[in-house]
Amino acid sequence: TLTTEVDAWQLRRNMEQRGIEWKFTRQDADIKMARHYVS
């Protein structure tokens, strides 16, 4: 089932201690998202 497949995938990723691969820096995010921030 889908649940079994997702559980297996999740277990494998957790065992590999995978992290997030950010696609842009915090500075880039600040520039891109500036209109959403209240100053």
Coordinates of N, CA and C in Angstrom, one line a residue:
T1 N 0.8 -1.2 0.0 CA 0.0 0.0 0.0 C 0.9 1.2 0.0
L2 N 0.2 2.3 -0.3 CA 1.0 3.6 -0.3 C 1.6 3.9 1.1
T3 N 0.8 3.7 2.2 CA 1.3 3.9 3.5 C 2.5 3.1 3.8
T4 N 2.6 1.9 3.4 CA 3.7 1.0 3.6 C 5.0 1.6 2.9
E5 N 4.7 2.0 1.6 CA 5.8 2.6 0.8 C 6.4 3.8 1.5
V6 N 5.5 4.7 1.9 CA 5.9 6.0 2.5 C 6.7 5.7 3.8
D7 N 6.2 4.8 4.6 CA 6.8 4.4 5.9 C 8.2 3.9 5.6
A8 N 8.4 3.1 4.6 CA 9.7 2.5 4.2 C 10.7 3.7 3.8
W9 N 10.1 4.6 3.0 CA 10.9 5.7 2.5 C 11.3 6.6 3.6
Q10 N 10.4 6.9 4.5 CA 10.7 7.7 5.7 C 11.7 7.1 6.6
L11 N 11.6 5.8 6.9 CA 12.6 5.1 7.7 C 14.0 5.1 7.1
R12 N 14.1 4.9 5.8 CA 15.4 4.9 5.1 C 16.0 6.3 5.2
R13 N 15.2 7.4 4.9 CA 15.7 8.7 5.0 C 16.2 9.1 6.4
N14 N 15.4 8.7 7.4 CA 15.8 9.0 8.8 C 17.1 8.2 9.1
M15 N 17.2 7.0 8.7 CA 18.4 6.2 9.0 C 19.7 6.8 8.3
E16 N 19.5 7.4 7.2 CA 20.6 8.1 6.5 C 20.9 9.5 7.0
Q17 N 20.0 9.9 7.9 CA 20.2 11.3 8.6 C 20.3 12.4 7.5
R18 N 19.4 12.3 6.6 CA 19.3 13.3 5.5 C 18.8 14.6 6.0
G19 N 19.4 15.7 5.5 CA 19.0 17.0 5.9 C 18.3 17.7 4.8
I20 N 17.9 18.9 5.0 CA 17.3 19.8 4.0 C 18.4 20.4 3.1
E21 N 18.2 20.3 1.8 CA 19.1 20.9 0.8 C 18.5 22.2 0.4
W22 N 18.8 23.3 1.1 CA 18.2 24.6 0.8 C 18.7 25.0 -0.6
K23 N 17.8 25.6 -1.4 CA 18.1 26.0 -2.7 C 18.5 27.5 -2.8
F24 N 18.4 28.3 -1.7 CA 18.9 29.6 -1.7 C 19.3 30.0 -0.3
T25 N 20.1 31.0 -0.2 CA 20.6 31.4 1.1 C 19.6 32.3 1.9
R26 N 19.8 32.5 3.1 CA 18.9 33.3 3.9 C 18.9 34.7 3.4
Q27 N 20.0 35.2 2.9 CA 20.0 36.6 2.3 C 19.1 36.6 1.1
D28 N 19.2 35.6 0.2 CA 18.4 35.6 -1.0 C 16.9 35.5 -0.6
A29 N 16.6 34.7 0.4 CA 15.2 34.6 0.9 C 14.7 36.0 1.4
D30 N 15.6 36.7 2.2 CA 15.2 38.0 2.7 C 14.8 38.9 1.5
I31 N 15.6 38.9 0.5 CA 15.4 39.8 -0.7 C 14.1 39.4 -1.4
K32 N 13.9 38.1 -1.7 CA 12.8 37.6 -2.4 C 11.5 37.7 -1.6
M33 N 11.5 37.5 -0.3 CA 10.3 37.5 0.5 C 10.1 38.8 1.2
A34 N 10.9 39.9 0.9 CA 10.8 41.1 1.7 C 9.4 41.7 1.7
R35 N 8.6 41.6 0.7 CA 7.3 42.1 0.7 C 6.3 41.4 1.6
H36 N 6.7 40.3 2.1 CA 5.8 39.5 3.0 C 6.2 39.8 4.5
Y37 N 7.3 40.5 4.7 CA 7.8 40.8 6.1 C 7.2 42.2 6.5
V38 N 6.8 42.2 7.7 CA 6.3 43.5 8.3 C 7.5 44.2 9.0
S39 N 7.8 45.4 8.6 CA 8.9 46.1 9.3 C 8.5 47.1 10.3

